[in-house]
């Protein structure tokens, strides 16, 4: 494909990495990072991705060119953010990737359930973040209506039958142990098949939050024997 080949509605990309083994567990993927996010999470470790007006760091055509050259080495592409469902071109982007014979993975915070539902038939796997119980969402995201949207997105994802992983980044400045356990119980009741709890990382995060974090870790919130069978992702 020519680097200048037009795509129907291009994604705004901050950039991409040609190989990743962590962005879709068990798969070798390239990862695209879309520019722009409606939220301002306490622990966001890449705040440069938040402003949707920021100048793109790569074009969709450049990424497609790379995928075409490496399609035999890769299982697929993961479209990450920022928040990919911010972009009207997401569905066309998924189709472009599938046309190359590659699978599509999607990272989302579920900020727009209807937009997520629109692209679910076009993706093979979703990594969906669940950041808090619905009425405490704003304390993580800084955005008032975010909890209802995110939990509706979880419901839609489970109903769709699309392979998924739901992830909760535990922020010791916000979450209590009881809250994390309650999130897990609620996800199980909805039918989530795979839930991972992640440690919030200080690198790249805003200085004020890093000060409040005060070196606390996942192990300062959860006991070792909490949540048997639930993966804990630390230092990734
Ligand atoms: S949803 Fe992700 S990209 Fe957006 S502010 Fe939160 S951590 Fe950062």
mmCIF file of C-alpha atoms and ligand atoms in Angstrom:
data_model
loop_
_atom_site.group_PDB
_atom_site.id
_atom_site.type_symbol
_atom_site.label_atom_id
_atom_site.label_comp_id
_atom_site.label_asym_id
_atom_site.label_seq_id
_atom_site.Cartn_x
_atom_site.Cartn_y
_atom_site.Cartn_z
ATOM 1 C CA UNK A 1 0.000 0.000 0.000
ATOM 2 C CA UNK A 2 1.244 3.466 -0.807
ATOM 3 C CA UNK A 3 2.053 5.590 2.250
ATOM 4 C CA UNK A 4 -0.249 8.219 0.779
ATOM 5 C CA UNK A 5 -3.191 5.878 0.203
ATOM 6 C CA UNK A 6 -6.279 7.588 1.590
ATOM 7 C CA UNK A 7 -8.224 5.875 4.306
ATOM 8 C CA UNK A 8 -11.930 6.547 4.608
ATOM 9 C CA UNK A 9 -11.826 8.291 7.973
ATOM 10 C CA UNK A 10 -8.366 8.167 9.486
ATOM 11 C CA UNK A 11 -7.649 7.850 13.173
ATOM 12 C CA UNK A 12 -5.642 10.588 14.831
ATOM 13 C CA UNK A 13 -2.565 8.735 16.000
ATOM 14 C CA UNK A 14 -0.072 9.849 18.611
ATOM 15 C CA UNK A 15 2.140 7.012 17.375
ATOM 16 C CA UNK A 16 2.536 3.258 17.209
ATOM 17 C CA UNK A 17 4.921 0.497 18.240
ATOM 18 C CA UNK A 18 5.699 -2.316 15.780
ATOM 19 C CA UNK A 19 5.778 -5.169 18.305
ATOM 20 C CA UNK A 20 4.215 -5.743 21.690
ATOM 21 C CA UNK A 21 3.708 -8.897 23.740
ATOM 22 C CA UNK A 22 1.891 -7.141 26.588
ATOM 23 C CA UNK A 23 -0.889 -5.140 24.928
ATOM 24 C CA UNK A 24 -2.904 -8.293 24.112
ATOM 25 C CA UNK A 25 -1.819 -11.146 26.385
ATOM 26 C CA UNK A 26 -0.739 -14.253 24.488
ATOM 27 C CA UNK A 27 -0.479 -12.428 21.167
ATOM 28 C CA UNK A 28 2.241 -10.654 19.232
ATOM 29 C CA UNK A 29 0.749 -7.368 18.075
ATOM 30 C CA UNK A 30 1.565 -3.917 16.860
ATOM 31 C CA UNK A 31 -0.051 -1.207 18.974
ATOM 32 C CA UNK A 32 -1.497 2.109 17.815
ATOM 33 C CA UNK A 33 -2.004 4.945 20.279
ATOM 34 C CA UNK A 34 -4.850 7.287 19.405
ATOM 35 C CA UNK A 35 -4.677 10.930 20.418
ATOM 36 C CA UNK A 36 -7.333 12.298 22.756
ATOM 37 C CA UNK A 37 -9.233 11.211 25.851
ATOM 38 C CA UNK A 38 -12.283 12.731 27.612
ATOM 39 C CA UNK A 39 -10.992 11.824 31.066
ATOM 40 C CA UNK A 40 -8.185 12.951 33.370
ATOM 41 C CA UNK A 41 -7.390 9.889 35.440
ATOM 42 C CA UNK A 42 -5.435 10.405 38.628
ATOM 43 C CA UNK A 43 -2.765 7.884 37.638
ATOM 44 C CA UNK A 44 -2.647 8.506 33.862
ATOM 45 C CA UNK A 45 0.938 7.734 32.931
ATOM 46 C CA UNK A 46 0.731 9.290 29.494
ATOM 47 C CA UNK A 47 -1.070 12.642 29.923
ATOM 48 C CA UNK A 48 0.315 13.788 26.557
ATOM 49 C CA UNK A 49 -2.328 11.543 24.935
ATOM 50 C CA UNK A 50 -5.252 13.426 26.501
ATOM 51 C CA UNK A 51 -5.512 16.593 24.376
ATOM 52 C CA UNK A 52 -7.305 15.650 21.102
ATOM 53 C CA UNK A 53 -5.949 18.775 19.367
ATOM 54 C CA UNK A 54 -2.328 17.758 19.784
ATOM 55 C CA UNK A 55 -0.509 17.270 16.508
ATOM 56 C CA UNK A 56 -0.573 13.614 15.351
ATOM 57 C CA UNK A 57 2.707 11.747 15.634
ATOM 58 C CA UNK A 58 1.993 9.256 12.839
ATOM 59 C CA UNK A 59 -0.524 8.680 10.058
ATOM 60 C CA UNK A 60 -2.897 5.780 9.605
ATOM 61 C CA UNK A 61 -1.349 5.126 6.182
ATOM 62 C CA UNK A 62 2.111 4.773 7.756
ATOM 63 C CA UNK A 63 0.733 2.248 10.205
ATOM 64 C CA UNK A 64 -1.090 0.261 7.509
ATOM 65 C CA UNK A 65 2.116 0.176 5.518
ATOM 66 C CA UNK A 66 3.944 -1.337 8.487
ATOM 67 C CA UNK A 67 1.169 -3.876 9.091
ATOM 68 C CA UNK A 68 1.240 -4.940 5.481
ATOM 69 C CA UNK A 69 4.993 -5.517 5.603
ATOM 70 C CA UNK A 70 4.840 -7.442 8.899
ATOM 71 C CA UNK A 71 1.496 -9.212 8.582
ATOM 72 C CA UNK A 72 3.105 -12.673 8.609
ATOM 73 C CA UNK A 73 4.905 -11.943 11.883
ATOM 74 C CA UNK A 74 1.986 -10.382 13.733
ATOM 75 C CA UNK A 75 -1.263 -11.738 15.134
ATOM 76 C CA UNK A 76 -2.873 -8.354 14.848
ATOM 77 C CA UNK A 77 -3.082 -4.722 15.873
ATOM 78 C CA UNK A 78 -4.222 -3.355 19.215
ATOM 79 C CA UNK A 79 -5.801 0.085 18.997
ATOM 80 C CA UNK A 80 -5.131 1.839 22.277
ATOM 81 C CA UNK A 81 -5.288 5.389 23.546
ATOM 82 C CA UNK A 82 -6.087 7.871 24.745
ATOM 83 C CA UNK A 83 -9.621 6.669 24.097
ATOM 84 C CA UNK A 84 -10.016 5.066 20.653
ATOM 85 C CA UNK A 85 -13.829 5.358 20.615
ATOM 86 C CA UNK A 86 -13.376 9.134 20.533
ATOM 87 C CA UNK A 87 -12.610 8.792 16.818
ATOM 88 C CA UNK A 88 -15.351 8.469 14.195
ATOM 89 C CA UNK A 89 -12.870 6.592 11.986
ATOM 90 C CA UNK A 90 -12.464 3.677 14.395
ATOM 91 C CA UNK A 91 -14.829 1.297 12.570
ATOM 92 C CA UNK A 92 -13.129 1.938 9.216
ATOM 93 C CA UNK A 93 -9.747 1.447 10.869
ATOM 94 C CA UNK A 94 -10.850 -1.951 12.215
ATOM 95 C CA UNK A 95 -12.013 -2.959 8.736
ATOM 96 C CA UNK A 96 -8.673 -1.862 7.235
ATOM 97 C CA UNK A 97 -6.808 -4.134 9.667
ATOM 98 C CA UNK A 98 -9.088 -7.124 9.092
ATOM 99 C CA UNK A 99 -8.711 -6.638 5.327
ATOM 100 C CA UNK A 100 -5.004 -7.386 5.860
ATOM 101 C CA UNK A 101 -5.921 -10.690 7.504
ATOM 102 C CA UNK A 102 -4.965 -9.444 10.967
ATOM 103 C CA UNK A 103 -6.988 -9.489 14.166
ATOM 104 C CA UNK A 104 -8.103 -6.303 15.906
ATOM 105 C CA UNK A 105 -7.691 -5.714 19.622
ATOM 106 C CA UNK A 106 -9.165 -2.647 21.270
ATOM 107 C CA UNK A 107 -8.302 -0.897 24.524
ATOM 108 C CA UNK A 108 -11.092 1.291 25.859
ATOM 109 C CA UNK A 109 -12.306 2.922 29.030
ATOM 110 C CA UNK A 110 -15.885 2.568 27.826
ATOM 111 C CA UNK A 111 -16.581 6.302 27.844
ATOM 112 C CA UNK A 112 -19.141 5.975 25.022
ATOM 113 C CA UNK A 113 -21.113 2.712 25.233
ATOM 114 C CA UNK A 114 -22.954 3.224 21.935
ATOM 115 C CA UNK A 115 -19.704 3.827 20.076
ATOM 116 C CA UNK A 116 -18.180 0.745 21.665
ATOM 117 C CA UNK A 117 -21.228 -1.324 20.667
ATOM 118 C CA UNK A 118 -20.849 -0.049 17.089
ATOM 119 C CA UNK A 119 -17.322 -1.446 16.747
ATOM 120 C CA UNK A 120 -17.689 -4.664 18.779
ATOM 121 C CA UNK A 121 -18.617 -6.718 15.668
ATOM 122 C CA UNK A 122 -15.351 -5.509 14.102
ATOM 123 C CA UNK A 123 -12.943 -6.479 16.883
ATOM 124 C CA UNK A 124 -11.572 -9.811 18.106
ATOM 125 C CA UNK A 125 -10.612 -8.860 21.641
ATOM 126 C CA UNK A 126 -11.244 -5.944 24.014
ATOM 127 C CA UNK A 127 -9.236 -4.817 27.022
ATOM 128 C CA UNK A 128 -11.750 -2.686 28.940
ATOM 129 C CA UNK A 129 -10.789 -0.603 31.946
ATOM 130 C CA UNK A 130 -13.150 -0.471 34.908
ATOM 131 C CA UNK A 131 -11.850 2.192 37.202
ATOM 132 C CA UNK A 132 -14.184 2.245 40.200
ATOM 133 C CA UNK A 133 -17.702 1.521 41.387
ATOM 134 C CA UNK A 134 -20.148 3.707 39.406
ATOM 135 C CA UNK A 135 -20.686 6.391 42.052
ATOM 136 C CA UNK A 136 -16.937 6.761 42.714
ATOM 137 C CA UNK A 137 -15.808 7.023 39.104
ATOM 138 C CA UNK A 138 -15.355 10.766 39.115
ATOM 139 C CA UNK A 139 -12.709 10.465 41.820
ATOM 140 C CA UNK A 140 -10.520 8.562 39.361
ATOM 141 C CA UNK A 141 -11.482 10.102 36.016
ATOM 142 C CA UNK A 142 -12.341 13.678 37.016
ATOM 143 C CA UNK A 143 -15.464 13.370 34.819
ATOM 144 C CA UNK A 144 -18.920 13.270 36.422
ATOM 145 C CA UNK A 145 -21.000 10.948 34.204
ATOM 146 C CA UNK A 146 -18.172 8.494 33.565
ATOM 147 C CA UNK A 147 -19.279 5.667 35.890
ATOM 148 C CA UNK A 148 -22.633 4.981 34.279
ATOM 149 C CA UNK A 149 -21.056 4.914 30.804
ATOM 150 C CA UNK A 150 -18.205 2.614 31.766
ATOM 151 C CA UNK A 151 -20.409 0.052 33.515
ATOM 152 C CA UNK A 152 -22.882 0.098 30.614
ATOM 153 C CA UNK A 153 -19.914 -0.630 28.341
ATOM 154 C CA UNK A 154 -19.002 -3.656 30.461
ATOM 155 C CA UNK A 155 -22.540 -4.989 30.119
ATOM 156 C CA UNK A 156 -22.517 -4.503 26.345
ATOM 157 C CA UNK A 157 -19.113 -6.156 26.022
ATOM 158 C CA UNK A 158 -20.191 -9.240 27.972
ATOM 159 C CA UNK A 159 -23.448 -9.487 26.022
ATOM 160 C CA UNK A 160 -21.557 -9.282 22.719
ATOM 161 C CA UNK A 161 -19.593 -12.466 23.440
ATOM 162 C CA UNK A 162 -16.373 -10.806 22.191
ATOM 163 C CA UNK A 163 -13.263 -12.155 23.915
ATOM 164 C CA UNK A 164 -12.173 -9.710 26.569
ATOM 165 C CA UNK A 165 -10.183 -8.782 29.602
ATOM 166 C CA UNK A 166 -11.478 -6.251 32.120
ATOM 167 C CA UNK A 167 -8.778 -4.402 33.997
ATOM 168 C CA UNK A 168 -8.903 -2.343 37.175
ATOM 169 C CA UNK A 169 -5.942 -0.178 38.031
ATOM 170 C CA UNK A 170 -5.906 0.094 41.796
ATOM 171 C CA UNK A 171 -5.150 3.637 42.937
ATOM 172 C CA UNK A 172 -4.200 3.624 46.621
ATOM 173 C CA UNK A 173 -5.077 7.343 46.810
ATOM 174 C CA UNK A 174 -8.708 6.468 45.915
ATOM 175 C CA UNK A 175 -9.513 2.774 46.338
ATOM 176 C CA UNK A 176 -10.023 0.880 49.568
ATOM 177 C CA UNK A 177 -9.706 -2.897 49.799
ATOM 178 C CA UNK A 178 -13.477 -3.233 50.250
ATOM 179 C CA UNK A 179 -14.069 -1.202 47.126
ATOM 180 C CA UNK A 180 -11.772 -3.344 44.991
ATOM 181 C CA UNK A 181 -13.460 -6.501 46.267
ATOM 182 C CA UNK A 182 -16.870 -4.961 45.514
ATOM 183 C CA UNK A 183 -15.793 -4.146 41.950
ATOM 184 C CA UNK A 184 -14.798 -7.766 41.464
ATOM 185 C CA UNK A 185 -18.101 -9.057 42.838
ATOM 186 C CA UNK A 186 -20.041 -6.762 40.563
ATOM 187 C CA UNK A 187 -18.051 -7.784 37.486
ATOM 188 C CA UNK A 188 -18.596 -11.457 38.293
ATOM 189 C CA UNK A 189 -22.340 -10.831 38.608
ATOM 190 C CA UNK A 190 -22.366 -9.193 35.161
ATOM 191 C CA UNK A 191 -20.583 -12.212 33.662
ATOM 192 C CA UNK A 192 -17.057 -10.903 33.076
ATOM 193 C CA UNK A 193 -14.878 -13.910 32.324
ATOM 194 C CA UNK A 194 -11.456 -12.421 32.959
ATOM 195 C CA UNK A 195 -10.587 -9.639 35.385
ATOM 196 C CA UNK A 196 -7.091 -8.354 36.105
ATOM 197 C CA UNK A 197 -6.064 -5.959 38.852
ATOM 198 C CA UNK A 198 -3.167 -3.707 37.962
ATOM 199 C CA UNK A 199 -0.787 -1.710 40.074
ATOM 200 C CA UNK A 200 -0.829 2.040 39.420
ATOM 201 C CA UNK A 201 2.607 3.146 38.243
ATOM 202 C CA UNK A 202 4.168 6.458 39.222
ATOM 203 C CA UNK A 203 6.358 6.792 36.110
ATOM 204 C CA UNK A 204 5.009 9.428 33.759
ATOM 205 C CA UNK A 205 2.125 10.379 36.072
ATOM 206 C CA UNK A 206 1.447 13.901 37.324
ATOM 207 C CA UNK A 207 3.705 15.024 40.148
ATOM 208 C CA UNK A 208 0.865 15.886 42.564
ATOM 209 C CA UNK A 209 -0.603 12.380 42.345
ATOM 210 C CA UNK A 210 2.840 10.772 42.701
ATOM 211 C CA UNK A 211 3.296 12.761 45.932
ATOM 212 C CA UNK A 212 -0.107 11.628 47.243
ATOM 213 C CA UNK A 213 0.660 8.049 46.248
ATOM 214 C CA UNK A 214 3.647 8.212 48.562
ATOM 215 C CA UNK A 215 5.143 4.943 47.228
ATOM 216 C CA UNK A 216 2.044 2.907 48.121
ATOM 217 C CA UNK A 217 1.564 -0.199 46.038
ATOM 218 C CA UNK A 218 -1.112 -2.737 45.186
ATOM 219 C CA UNK A 219 0.000 -4.789 48.173
ATOM 220 C CA UNK A 220 -0.891 -1.840 50.429
ATOM 221 C CA UNK A 221 -4.539 -2.148 49.340
ATOM 222 C CA UNK A 222 -5.115 -5.900 48.875
ATOM 223 C CA UNK A 223 -4.093 -8.776 51.127
ATOM 224 C CA UNK A 224 -2.022 -11.521 49.494
ATOM 225 C CA UNK A 225 -4.889 -14.017 49.688
ATOM 226 C CA UNK A 226 -7.580 -11.659 48.362
ATOM 227 C CA UNK A 227 -9.151 -12.474 45.009
ATOM 228 C CA UNK A 228 -7.845 -15.993 44.415
ATOM 229 C CA UNK A 229 -7.585 -16.741 40.703
ATOM 230 C CA UNK A 230 -7.511 -13.065 39.712
ATOM 231 C CA UNK A 231 -4.280 -12.033 37.980
ATOM 232 C CA UNK A 232 -2.339 -9.195 39.583
ATOM 233 C CA UNK A 233 -0.324 -7.180 37.082
ATOM 234 C CA UNK A 234 2.515 -5.415 38.860
ATOM 235 C CA UNK A 235 5.211 -3.251 37.315
ATOM 236 C CA UNK A 236 3.975 -3.582 33.701
HETATM 237 S S1 LIG B 1 -8.608 6.875 30.289
HETATM 238 FE FE1 LIG B 1 -6.460 6.294 30.005
HETATM 239 S S2 LIG B 1 -5.585 7.888 28.627
HETATM 240 FE FE2 LIG B 1 -7.525 8.671 29.448
HETATM 241 S S3 LIG B 1 -6.893 9.890 31.233
HETATM 242 FE FE3 LIG B 1 -7.465 7.816 31.947
HETATM 243 S S4 LIG B 1 -5.525 6.674 32.009
HETATM 244 FE FE4 LIG B 1 -5.173 8.531 30.737
#
